[in-house]
Short mmCIF file of C-alpha atoms and ligand atoms in Angstrom, two decimals:
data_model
loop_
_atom_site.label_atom_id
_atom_site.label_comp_id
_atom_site.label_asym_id
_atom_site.label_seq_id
_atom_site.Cartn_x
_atom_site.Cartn_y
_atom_site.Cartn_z
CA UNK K 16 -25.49 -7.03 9.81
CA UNK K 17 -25.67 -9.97 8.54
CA UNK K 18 -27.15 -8.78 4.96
CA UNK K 19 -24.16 -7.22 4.73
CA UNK K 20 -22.15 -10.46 4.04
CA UNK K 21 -21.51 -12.57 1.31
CA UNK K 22 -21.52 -9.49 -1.08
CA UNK K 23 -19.35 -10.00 -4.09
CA UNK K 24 -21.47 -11.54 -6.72
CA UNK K 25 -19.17 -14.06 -8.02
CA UNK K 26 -16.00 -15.79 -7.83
CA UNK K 27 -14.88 -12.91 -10.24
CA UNK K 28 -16.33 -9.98 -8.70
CA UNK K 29 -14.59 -11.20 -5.66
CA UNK K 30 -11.04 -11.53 -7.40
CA UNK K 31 -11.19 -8.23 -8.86
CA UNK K 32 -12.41 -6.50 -5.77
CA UNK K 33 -9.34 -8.39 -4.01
CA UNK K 34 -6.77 -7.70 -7.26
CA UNK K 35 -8.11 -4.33 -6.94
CA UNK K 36 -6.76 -3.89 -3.08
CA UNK K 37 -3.53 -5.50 -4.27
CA UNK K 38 -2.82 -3.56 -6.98
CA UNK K 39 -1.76 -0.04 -6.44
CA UNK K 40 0.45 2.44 -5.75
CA UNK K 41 2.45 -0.38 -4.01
CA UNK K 42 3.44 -1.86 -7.35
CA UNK K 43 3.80 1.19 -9.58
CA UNK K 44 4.79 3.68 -6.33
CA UNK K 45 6.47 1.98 -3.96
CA UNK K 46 7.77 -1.02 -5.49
CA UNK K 47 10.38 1.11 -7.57
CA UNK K 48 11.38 3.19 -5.15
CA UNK K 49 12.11 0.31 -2.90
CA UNK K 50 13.48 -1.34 -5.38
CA UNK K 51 15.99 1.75 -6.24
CA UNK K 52 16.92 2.29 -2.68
CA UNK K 53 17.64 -1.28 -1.97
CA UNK K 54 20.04 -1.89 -4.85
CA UNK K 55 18.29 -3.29 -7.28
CA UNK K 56 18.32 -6.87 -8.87
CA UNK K 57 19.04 -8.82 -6.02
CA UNK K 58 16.08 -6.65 -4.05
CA UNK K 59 13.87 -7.98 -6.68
CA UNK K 60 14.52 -11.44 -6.83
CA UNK K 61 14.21 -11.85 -3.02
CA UNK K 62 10.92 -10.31 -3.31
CA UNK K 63 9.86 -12.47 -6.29
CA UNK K 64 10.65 -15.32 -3.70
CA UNK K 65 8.97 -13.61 -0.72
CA UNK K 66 5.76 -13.23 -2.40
CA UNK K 67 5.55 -16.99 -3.44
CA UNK K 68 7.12 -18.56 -0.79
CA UNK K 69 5.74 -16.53 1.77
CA UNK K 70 2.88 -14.32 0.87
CA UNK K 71 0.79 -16.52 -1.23
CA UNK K 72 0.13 -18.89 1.67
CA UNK K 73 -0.43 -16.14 4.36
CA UNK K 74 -3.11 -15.15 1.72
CA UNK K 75 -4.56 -18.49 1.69
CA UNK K 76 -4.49 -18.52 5.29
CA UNK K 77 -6.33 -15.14 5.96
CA UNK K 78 -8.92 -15.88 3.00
CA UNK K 79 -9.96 -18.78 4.99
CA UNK K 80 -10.06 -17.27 8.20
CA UNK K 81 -12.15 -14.67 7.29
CA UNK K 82 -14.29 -17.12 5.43
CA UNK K 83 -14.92 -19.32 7.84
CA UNK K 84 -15.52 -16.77 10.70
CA UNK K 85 -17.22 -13.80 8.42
CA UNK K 86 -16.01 -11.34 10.80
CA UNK K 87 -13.84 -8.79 10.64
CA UNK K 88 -10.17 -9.44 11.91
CA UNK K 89 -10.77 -8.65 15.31
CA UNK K 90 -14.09 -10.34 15.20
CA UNK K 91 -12.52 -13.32 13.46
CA UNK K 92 -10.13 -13.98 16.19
CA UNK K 93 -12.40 -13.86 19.27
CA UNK K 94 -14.44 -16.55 17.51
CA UNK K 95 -11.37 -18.90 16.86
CA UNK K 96 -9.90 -18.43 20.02
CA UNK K 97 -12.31 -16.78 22.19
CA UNK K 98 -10.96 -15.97 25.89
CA UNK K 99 -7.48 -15.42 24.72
CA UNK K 100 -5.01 -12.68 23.71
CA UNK K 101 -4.85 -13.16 20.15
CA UNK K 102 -7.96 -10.55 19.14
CA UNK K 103 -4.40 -7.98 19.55
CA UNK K 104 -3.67 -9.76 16.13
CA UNK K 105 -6.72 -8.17 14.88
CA UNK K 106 -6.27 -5.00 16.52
CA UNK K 107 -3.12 -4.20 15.63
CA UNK K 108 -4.08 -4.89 12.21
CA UNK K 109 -6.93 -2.28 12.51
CA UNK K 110 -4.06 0.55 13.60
CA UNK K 111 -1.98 -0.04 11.02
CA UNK K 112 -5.09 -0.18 8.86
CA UNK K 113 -5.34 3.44 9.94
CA UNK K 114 -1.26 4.39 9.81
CA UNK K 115 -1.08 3.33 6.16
CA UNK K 116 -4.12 5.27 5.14
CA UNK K 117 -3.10 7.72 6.48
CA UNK K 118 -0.03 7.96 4.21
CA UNK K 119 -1.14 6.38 1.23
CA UNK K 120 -3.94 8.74 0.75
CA UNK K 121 -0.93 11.46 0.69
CA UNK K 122 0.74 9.61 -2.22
CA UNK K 123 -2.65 9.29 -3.62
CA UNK K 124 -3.21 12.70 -3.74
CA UNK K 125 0.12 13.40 -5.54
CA UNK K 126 -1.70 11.52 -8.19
CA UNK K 127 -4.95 13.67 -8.46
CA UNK K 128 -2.66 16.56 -8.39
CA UNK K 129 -0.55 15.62 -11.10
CA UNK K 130 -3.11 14.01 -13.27
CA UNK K 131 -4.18 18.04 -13.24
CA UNK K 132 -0.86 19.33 -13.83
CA UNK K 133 -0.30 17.20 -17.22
CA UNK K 134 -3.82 18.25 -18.41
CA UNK K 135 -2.90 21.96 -17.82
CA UNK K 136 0.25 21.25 -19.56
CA UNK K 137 2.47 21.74 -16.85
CA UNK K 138 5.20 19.04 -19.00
CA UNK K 139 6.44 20.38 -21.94
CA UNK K 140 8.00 18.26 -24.55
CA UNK K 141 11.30 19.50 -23.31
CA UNK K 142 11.02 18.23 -20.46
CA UNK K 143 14.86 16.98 -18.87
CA UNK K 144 15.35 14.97 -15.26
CA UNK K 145 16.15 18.05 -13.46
CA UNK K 146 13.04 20.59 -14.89
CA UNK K 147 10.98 17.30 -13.19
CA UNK K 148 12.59 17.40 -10.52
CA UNK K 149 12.04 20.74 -9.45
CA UNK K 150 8.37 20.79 -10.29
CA UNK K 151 7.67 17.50 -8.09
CA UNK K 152 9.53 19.32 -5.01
CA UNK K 153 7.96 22.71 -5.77
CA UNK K 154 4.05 20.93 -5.42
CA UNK K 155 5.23 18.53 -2.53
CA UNK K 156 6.29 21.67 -0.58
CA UNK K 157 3.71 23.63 -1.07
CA UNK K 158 1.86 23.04 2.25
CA UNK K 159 -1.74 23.94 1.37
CA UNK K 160 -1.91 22.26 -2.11
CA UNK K 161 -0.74 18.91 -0.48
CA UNK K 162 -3.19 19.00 2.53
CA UNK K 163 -5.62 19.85 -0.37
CA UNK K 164 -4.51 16.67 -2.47
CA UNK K 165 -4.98 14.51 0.60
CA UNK K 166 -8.27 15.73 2.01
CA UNK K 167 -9.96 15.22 -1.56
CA UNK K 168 -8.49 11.52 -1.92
CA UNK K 169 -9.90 11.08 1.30
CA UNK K 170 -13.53 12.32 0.81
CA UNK K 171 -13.51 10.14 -2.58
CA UNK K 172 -12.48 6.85 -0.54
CA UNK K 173 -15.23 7.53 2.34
CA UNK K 174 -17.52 8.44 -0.53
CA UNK K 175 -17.10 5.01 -1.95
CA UNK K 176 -16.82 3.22 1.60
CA UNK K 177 -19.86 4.55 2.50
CA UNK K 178 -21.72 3.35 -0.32
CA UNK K 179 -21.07 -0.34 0.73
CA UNK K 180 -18.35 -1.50 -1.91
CA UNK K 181 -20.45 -1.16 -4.46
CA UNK K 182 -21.05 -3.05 -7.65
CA UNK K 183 -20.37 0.63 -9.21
CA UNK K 184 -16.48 0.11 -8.11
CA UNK K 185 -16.33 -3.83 -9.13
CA UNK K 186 -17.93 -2.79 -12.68
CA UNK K 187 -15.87 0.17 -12.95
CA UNK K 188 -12.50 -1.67 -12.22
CA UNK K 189 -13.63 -4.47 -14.63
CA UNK K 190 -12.61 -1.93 -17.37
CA UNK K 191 -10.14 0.41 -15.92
CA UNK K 192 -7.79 -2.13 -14.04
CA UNK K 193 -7.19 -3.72 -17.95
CA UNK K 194 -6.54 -0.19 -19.43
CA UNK K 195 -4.43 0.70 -16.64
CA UNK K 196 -2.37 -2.42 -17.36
CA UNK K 197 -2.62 -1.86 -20.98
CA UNK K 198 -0.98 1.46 -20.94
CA UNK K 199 2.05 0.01 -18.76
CA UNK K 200 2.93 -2.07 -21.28
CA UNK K 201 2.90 0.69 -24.27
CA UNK K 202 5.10 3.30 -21.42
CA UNK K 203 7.28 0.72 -20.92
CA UNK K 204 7.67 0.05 -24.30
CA UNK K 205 9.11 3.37 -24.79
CA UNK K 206 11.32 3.47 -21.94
CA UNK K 207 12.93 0.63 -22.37
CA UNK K 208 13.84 1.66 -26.31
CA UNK K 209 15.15 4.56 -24.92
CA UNK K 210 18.86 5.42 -25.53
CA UNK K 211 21.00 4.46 -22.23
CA UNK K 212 17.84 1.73 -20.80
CA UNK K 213 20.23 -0.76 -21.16
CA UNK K 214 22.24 0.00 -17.66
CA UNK K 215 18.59 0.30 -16.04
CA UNK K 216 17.47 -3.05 -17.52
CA UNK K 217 21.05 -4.05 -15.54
CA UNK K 218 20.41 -2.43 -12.52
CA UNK K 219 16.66 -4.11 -12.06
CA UNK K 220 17.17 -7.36 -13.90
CA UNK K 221 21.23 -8.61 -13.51
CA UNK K 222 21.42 -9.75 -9.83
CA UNK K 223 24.95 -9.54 -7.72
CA UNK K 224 24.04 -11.75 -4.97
CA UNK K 225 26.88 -10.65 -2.92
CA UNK K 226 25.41 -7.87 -1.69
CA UNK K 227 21.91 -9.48 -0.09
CA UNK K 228 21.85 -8.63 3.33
CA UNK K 229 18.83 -9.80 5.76
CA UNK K 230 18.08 -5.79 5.42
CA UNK K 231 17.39 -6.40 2.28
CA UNK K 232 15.16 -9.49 2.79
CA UNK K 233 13.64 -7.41 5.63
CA UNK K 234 12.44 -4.69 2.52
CA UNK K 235 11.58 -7.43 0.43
CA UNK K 236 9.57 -9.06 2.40
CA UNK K 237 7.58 -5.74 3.55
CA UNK K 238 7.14 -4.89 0.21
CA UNK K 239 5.34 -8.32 -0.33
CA UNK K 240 2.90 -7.69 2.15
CA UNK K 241 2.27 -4.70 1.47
CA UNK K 242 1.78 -4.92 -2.40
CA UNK K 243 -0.51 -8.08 -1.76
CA UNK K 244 -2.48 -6.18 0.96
CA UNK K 245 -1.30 -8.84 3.54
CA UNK K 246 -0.88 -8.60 7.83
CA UNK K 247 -3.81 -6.21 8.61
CA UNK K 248 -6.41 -7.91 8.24
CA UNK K 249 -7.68 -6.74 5.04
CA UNK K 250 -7.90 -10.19 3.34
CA UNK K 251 -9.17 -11.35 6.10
CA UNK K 252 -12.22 -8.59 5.93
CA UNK K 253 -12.53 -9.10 1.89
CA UNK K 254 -12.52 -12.96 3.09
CA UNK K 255 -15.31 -12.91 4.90
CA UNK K 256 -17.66 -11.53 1.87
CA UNK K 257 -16.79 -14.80 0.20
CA UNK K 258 -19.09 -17.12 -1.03
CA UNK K 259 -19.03 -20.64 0.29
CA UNK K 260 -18.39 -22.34 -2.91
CA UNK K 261 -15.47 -20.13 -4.28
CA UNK K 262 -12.37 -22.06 -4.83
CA UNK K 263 -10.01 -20.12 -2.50
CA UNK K 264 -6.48 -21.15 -4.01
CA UNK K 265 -7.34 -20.18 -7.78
CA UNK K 266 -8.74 -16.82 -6.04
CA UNK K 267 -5.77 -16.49 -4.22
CA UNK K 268 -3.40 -17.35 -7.00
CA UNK K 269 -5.47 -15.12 -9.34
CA UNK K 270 -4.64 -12.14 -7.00
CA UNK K 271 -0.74 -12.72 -6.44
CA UNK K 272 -0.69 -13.20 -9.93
CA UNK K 273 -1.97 -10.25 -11.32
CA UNK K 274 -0.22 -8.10 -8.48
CA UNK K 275 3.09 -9.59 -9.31
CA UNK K 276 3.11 -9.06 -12.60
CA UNK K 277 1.81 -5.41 -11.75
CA UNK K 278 4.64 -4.71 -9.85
CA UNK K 279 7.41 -6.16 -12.32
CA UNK K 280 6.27 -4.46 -15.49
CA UNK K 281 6.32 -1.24 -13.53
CA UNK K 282 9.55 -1.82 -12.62
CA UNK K 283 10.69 -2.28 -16.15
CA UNK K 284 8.72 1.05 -17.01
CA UNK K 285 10.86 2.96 -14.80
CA UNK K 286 14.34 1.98 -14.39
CA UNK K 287 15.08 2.02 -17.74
CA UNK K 288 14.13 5.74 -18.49
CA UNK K 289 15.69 6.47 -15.02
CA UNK K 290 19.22 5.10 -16.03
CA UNK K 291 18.50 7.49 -19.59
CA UNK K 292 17.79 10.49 -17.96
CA UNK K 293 20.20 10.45 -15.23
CA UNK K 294 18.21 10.16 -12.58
CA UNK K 295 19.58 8.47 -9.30
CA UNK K 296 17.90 5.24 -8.19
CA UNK K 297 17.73 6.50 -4.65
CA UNK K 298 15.35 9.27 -5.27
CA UNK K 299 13.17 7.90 -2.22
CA UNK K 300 9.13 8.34 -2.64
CA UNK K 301 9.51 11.22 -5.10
CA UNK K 302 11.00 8.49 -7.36
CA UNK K 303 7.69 7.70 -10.26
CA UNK K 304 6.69 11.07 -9.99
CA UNK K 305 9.93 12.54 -11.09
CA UNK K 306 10.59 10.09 -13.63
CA UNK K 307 6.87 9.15 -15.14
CA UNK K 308 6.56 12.86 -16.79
CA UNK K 309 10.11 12.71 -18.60
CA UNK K 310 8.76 9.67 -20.79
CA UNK K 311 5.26 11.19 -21.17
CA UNK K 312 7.61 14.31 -22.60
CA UNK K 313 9.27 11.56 -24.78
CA UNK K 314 5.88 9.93 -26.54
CA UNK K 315 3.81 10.81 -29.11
CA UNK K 316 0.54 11.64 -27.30
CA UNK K 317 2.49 12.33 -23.94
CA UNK K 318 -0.32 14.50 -23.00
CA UNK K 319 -3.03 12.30 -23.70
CA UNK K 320 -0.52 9.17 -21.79
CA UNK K 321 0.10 11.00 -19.14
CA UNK K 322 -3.27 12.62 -18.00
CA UNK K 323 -4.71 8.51 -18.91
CA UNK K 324 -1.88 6.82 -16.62
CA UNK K 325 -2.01 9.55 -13.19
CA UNK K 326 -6.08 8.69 -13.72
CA UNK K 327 -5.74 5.15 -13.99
CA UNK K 328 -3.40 4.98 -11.34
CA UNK K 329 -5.20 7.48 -9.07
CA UNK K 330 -8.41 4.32 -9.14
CA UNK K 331 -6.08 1.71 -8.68
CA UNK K 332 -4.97 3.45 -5.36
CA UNK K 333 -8.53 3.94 -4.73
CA UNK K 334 -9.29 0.47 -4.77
CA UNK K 335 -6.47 0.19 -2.25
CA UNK K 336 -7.65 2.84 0.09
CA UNK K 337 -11.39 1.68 -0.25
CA UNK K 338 -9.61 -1.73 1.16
CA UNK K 339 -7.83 0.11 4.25
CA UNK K 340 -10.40 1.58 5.11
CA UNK K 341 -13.20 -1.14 5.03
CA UNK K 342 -10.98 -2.87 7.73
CA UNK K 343 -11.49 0.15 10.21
CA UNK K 344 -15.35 0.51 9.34
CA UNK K 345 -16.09 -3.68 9.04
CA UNK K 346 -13.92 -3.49 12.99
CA UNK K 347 -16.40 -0.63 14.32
CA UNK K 348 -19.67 -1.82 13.17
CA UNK K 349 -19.65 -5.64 13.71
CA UNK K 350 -17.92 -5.21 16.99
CA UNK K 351 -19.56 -1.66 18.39
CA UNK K 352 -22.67 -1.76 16.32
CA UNK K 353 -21.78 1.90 14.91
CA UNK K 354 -23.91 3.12 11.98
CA UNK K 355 -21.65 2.65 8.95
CA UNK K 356 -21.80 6.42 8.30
CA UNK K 357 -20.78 7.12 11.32
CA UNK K 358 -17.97 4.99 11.11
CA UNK K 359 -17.24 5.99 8.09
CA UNK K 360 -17.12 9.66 8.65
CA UNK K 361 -15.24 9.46 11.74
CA UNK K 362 -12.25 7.07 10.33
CA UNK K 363 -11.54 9.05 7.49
CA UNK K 364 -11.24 12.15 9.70
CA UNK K 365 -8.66 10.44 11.89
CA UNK K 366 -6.84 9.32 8.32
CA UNK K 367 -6.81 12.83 7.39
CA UNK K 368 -5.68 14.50 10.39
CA UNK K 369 -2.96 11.55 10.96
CA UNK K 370 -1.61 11.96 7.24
CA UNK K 371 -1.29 15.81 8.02
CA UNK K 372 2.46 15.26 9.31
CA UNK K 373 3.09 12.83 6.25
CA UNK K 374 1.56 15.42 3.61
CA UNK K 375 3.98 17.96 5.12
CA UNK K 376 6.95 15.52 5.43
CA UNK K 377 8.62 16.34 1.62
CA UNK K 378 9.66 19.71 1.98
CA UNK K 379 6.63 21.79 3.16
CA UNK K 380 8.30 21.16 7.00
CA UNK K 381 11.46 21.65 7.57
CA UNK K 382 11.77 19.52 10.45
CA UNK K 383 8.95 16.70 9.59
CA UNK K 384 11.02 16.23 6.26
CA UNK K 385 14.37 15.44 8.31
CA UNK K 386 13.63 13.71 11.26
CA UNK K 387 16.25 13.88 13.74
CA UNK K 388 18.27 10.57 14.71
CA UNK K 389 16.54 8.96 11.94
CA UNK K 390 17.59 11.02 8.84
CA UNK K 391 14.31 10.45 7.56
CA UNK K 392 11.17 12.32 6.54
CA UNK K 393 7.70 11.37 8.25
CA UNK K 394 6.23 9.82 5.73
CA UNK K 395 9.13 7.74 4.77
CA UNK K 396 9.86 6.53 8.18
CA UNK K 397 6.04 5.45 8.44
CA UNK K 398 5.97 3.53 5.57
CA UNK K 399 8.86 1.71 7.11
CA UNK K 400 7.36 1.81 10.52
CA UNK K 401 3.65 0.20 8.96
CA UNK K 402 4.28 -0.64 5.83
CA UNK K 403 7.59 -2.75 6.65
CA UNK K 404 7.58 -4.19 9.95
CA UNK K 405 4.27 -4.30 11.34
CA UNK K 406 2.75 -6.09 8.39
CA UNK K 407 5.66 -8.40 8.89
CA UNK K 408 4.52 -8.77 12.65
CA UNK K 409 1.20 -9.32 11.59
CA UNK K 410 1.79 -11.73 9.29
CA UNK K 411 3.94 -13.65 11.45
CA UNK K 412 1.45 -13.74 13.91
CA UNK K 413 -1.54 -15.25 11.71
CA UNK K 414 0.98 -17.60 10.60
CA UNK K 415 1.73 -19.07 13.91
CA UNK K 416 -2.33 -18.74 14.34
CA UNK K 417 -3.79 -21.05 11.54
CA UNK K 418 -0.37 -23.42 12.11
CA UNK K 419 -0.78 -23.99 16.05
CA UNK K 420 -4.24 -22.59 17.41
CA UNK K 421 -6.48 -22.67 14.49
CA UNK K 422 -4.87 -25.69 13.38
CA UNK K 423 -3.89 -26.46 9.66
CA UNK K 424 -6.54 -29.37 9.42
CA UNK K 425 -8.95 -26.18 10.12
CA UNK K 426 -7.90 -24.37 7.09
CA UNK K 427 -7.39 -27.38 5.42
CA UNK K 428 -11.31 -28.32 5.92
CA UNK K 429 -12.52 -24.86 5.25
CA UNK K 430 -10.38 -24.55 1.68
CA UNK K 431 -12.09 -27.76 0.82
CA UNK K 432 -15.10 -27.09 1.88
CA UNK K 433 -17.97 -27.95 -1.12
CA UNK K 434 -15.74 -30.37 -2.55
CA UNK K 435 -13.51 -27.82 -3.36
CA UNK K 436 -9.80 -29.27 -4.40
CA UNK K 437 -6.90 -27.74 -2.41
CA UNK K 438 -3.45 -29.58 -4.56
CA UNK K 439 -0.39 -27.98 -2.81
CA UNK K 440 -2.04 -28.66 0.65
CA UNK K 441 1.29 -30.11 1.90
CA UNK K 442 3.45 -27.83 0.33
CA UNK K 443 1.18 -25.25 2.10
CA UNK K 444 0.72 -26.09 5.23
CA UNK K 445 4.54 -26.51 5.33
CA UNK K 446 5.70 -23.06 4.28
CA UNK K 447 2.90 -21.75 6.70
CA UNK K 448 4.40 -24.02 9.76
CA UNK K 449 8.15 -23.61 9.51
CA UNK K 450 9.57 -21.51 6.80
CA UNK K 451 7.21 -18.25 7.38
CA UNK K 452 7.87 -17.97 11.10
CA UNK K 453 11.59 -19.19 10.85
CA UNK K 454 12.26 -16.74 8.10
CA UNK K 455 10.31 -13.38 9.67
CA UNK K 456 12.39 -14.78 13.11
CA UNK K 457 15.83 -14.96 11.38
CA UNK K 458 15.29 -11.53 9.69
CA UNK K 459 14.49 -9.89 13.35
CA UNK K 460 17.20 -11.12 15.07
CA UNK K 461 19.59 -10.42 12.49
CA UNK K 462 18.66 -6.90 12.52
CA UNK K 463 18.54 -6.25 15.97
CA UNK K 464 21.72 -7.37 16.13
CA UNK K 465 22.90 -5.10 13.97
CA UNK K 466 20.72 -2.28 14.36
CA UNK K 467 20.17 -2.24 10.97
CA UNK K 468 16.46 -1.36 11.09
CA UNK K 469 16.54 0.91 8.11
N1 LIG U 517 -1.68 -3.41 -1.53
C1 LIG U 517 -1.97 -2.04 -1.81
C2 LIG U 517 -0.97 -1.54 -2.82
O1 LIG U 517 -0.12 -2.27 -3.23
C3 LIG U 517 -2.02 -1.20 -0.56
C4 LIG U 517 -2.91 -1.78 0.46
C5 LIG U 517 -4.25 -1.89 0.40
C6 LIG U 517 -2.51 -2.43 1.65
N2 LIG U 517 -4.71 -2.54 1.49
C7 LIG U 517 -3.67 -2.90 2.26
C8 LIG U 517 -1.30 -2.65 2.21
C9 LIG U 517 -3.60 -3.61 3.44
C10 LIG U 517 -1.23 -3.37 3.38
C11 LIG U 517 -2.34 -3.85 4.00
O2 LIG U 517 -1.01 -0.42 -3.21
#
């Protein structure tokens, strides 16, 4: 077991492992979609905010802890605070570990399936908003094709968990994370020159503050965690592979960084060729996949763009699932001594069988699409349920963990440990102590008040 530790092979390996759980679908699938639902602008300025103010040091914080401890979360919180309640932290970070895998790999497979629908050609050059349309709700409904999608993203991501993360992944995201990145830029490039992008560079980039609500704070905020990976534990896990010496801050700011800037050039790829082909903002989860093939229709080489992108983007959210699940598998073995095949084998079947109602939640079930009371479909009121609010729990909790049980002089010590310099320590340790927990407290009470979960 304890071979098993310390495993990325530098300070780089270890940024690009971490980068690599950071960036995914969450920037170039969720982050427009949220983005489009929430109104726009003002969404993405709050979460521009959120990310600094907020996630970056919850980052920090769960870099160190795993660090210092070299457990996994639940693990890492019996040894900090052994004989006390807070291990649930941990747990409850393992189950949503679960939850979101069990979703994400759905989305994921959407990817697989339509990087094989634009090499067979399925996108013709003529391709308007509404032909897309119906050929994204035609595969999403189709029941077996779907299940099919999510068993074989699945198998890939226990195939690769299994393996140990292994330098195959680290070397292999070396050059495809840059490509992917690469190719953003050139598909943005097009959508924002085409005619009409003007009201979509509006609609994402003009803010009208007066219509910020703590709702939308509430989505912001989620959408932070989430994109950066953050309130489950799974920086805590990729933590404790960390060598001694790293400098965690530059790792840390190295990882928001790059997932930022993900997220906001993939915002600029779609809005504007959403606002030129008509195509609402409020499109919900279906929103990239509808819009991504009308550009690839509307670029020399669409073919060749769009079976690169849906493969690119299908190993950046393999990266991310590799991360999910690494939490679940890290939790069983250190803490039940299970074999990691075993482990392995038996997470990824729960994942699977969990996503089922999520895979059949866009159209293939009538009643799993539209849940009653909530107006929602299954895999939409999950992401909400996990991907929202319990990473916000979570990351409220480990804030109030490192500030007032750990102790900041803790963190403080283990940042600088090897001489290592930690600058913004003050700024730190004062966003960690006051404005995080105020701020995720202010946001609850407001919506229960108001009911305004959703
Ligand atoms: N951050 C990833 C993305 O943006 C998803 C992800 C991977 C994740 N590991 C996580 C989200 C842990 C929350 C918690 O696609």
């Amino acid at each position: 077991m304890l071979r098993r530790r310390g495993k990325w092979g530098s300070q780089l390996g270890f940024i690009l492992a971490a980068a690599g759980s950071a960036v995914g679908l969450g920037n170039i699938w969720r982050f427009p979609y949220m983005t489009g639902e929430n109104g726009g602008a003002p969404f993405v300025f709050i979460y521009i905010l959120c990310v600094i103010i907020i996630g970056l040091p919850i980052l920090l914080a769960e870099l160190a802890i795993g660090r210092h401890t070299e457990k996994n979360p639940v693990g890492a919180f019996k040894n900090l605070a052994p004989r006390s309640g807070w291990f649930l932290v941990g747990l409850l970070g393992v189950a949503t570990g679960i939850g979101i895998l069990s979703y994400y790999a759905v989305i994921a497979g959407w990817t697989v399936g339509y990087f094989f629908k634009t090499v067979t050609g399925a996108f013709s050059t003529q391709l308007t908003a509404e032909d897309s349309k119906i050929i994204f709700e035609t595969f999403v409904s189709n029941p077996g094709l779907v299940m099919l999608c999510l068993f074989v993203f699945i198998v890939m991501t226990a195939y690769v968990v299994r393996g140990g993360v292994s330098k195959g992944i680290e070397r292999w995201s070396k050059i495809l994370m840059p490509t992917l990145f690469i190719m953003l830029v050139l598909l943005t490039i097009r959508s924002v020159t085409l005619p009409g992008a003007v009201d979509g560079l509006r609609f994402y980039l003009q803010p009208d503050f007066s219509e910020i609500t703590l709702t939308t704070f509430a989505k912001a905020l989620g959408q932070a965690m989430f994109s950066m990976s953050l309130g489950m534990g799974a920086m805590i896990t990729y933590g404790s592979y960390i060598g001694k010496k790293e400098s965690l801050p530059s790792s840390a700011a190295w990882v928001c960084f790059s997932d930022l800037s993900v997220a906001l050039i993939s915002g600029l790829m779609i809005f504007p060729a959403l606002f030129a082909m008509n195509i609402s903002p409020e499109e919900g989860p279906g929103l990239v996949f509808v819009v991504l093939p009308t550009i690839f229709a509307r670029i020399p080489g669409g073919l060749f763009f769009g079976t690169g992108f849906f493969l690119l983007l299908s190993v950046a959210a393999l990266t991310s699932t590799i991360s999910l699940l690494e939490v679940v598998v890290a939790f069983l073995v250190d803490q039940y001594r299970w074999s990691r095949t075993k482990a392995v084998v038996s997470m990824s079947a729960l994942a699977f069988f969990v996503g089922i109602p999520s895979a059949l939640s866009l159209g293939a079930s009538t009643w799993l699409s539209n849940i009653p009371f909530v107006n929602r479909g299954f895999l939409d009121l999950f992401n909400i349920i996990l991907g929202n609010y319990s990473l916000i729990i979570g990351s409220f909790l480990i804030a109030l963990f490192v500030s007032y049980k750990w102790g900041i002089r803790a963190v403080v010590a283990e940042v600088r440990r090897e001489n290592n310099i930690f600058y913004f320590r003050r700024t730190w340790a004062f966003l960690i102590r006051y404005i995080t927990p105020i701020a995720i407290l202010a946001i609850f009470v407001y919506i229960m008040i108001t009911g305004n979960y959703f």
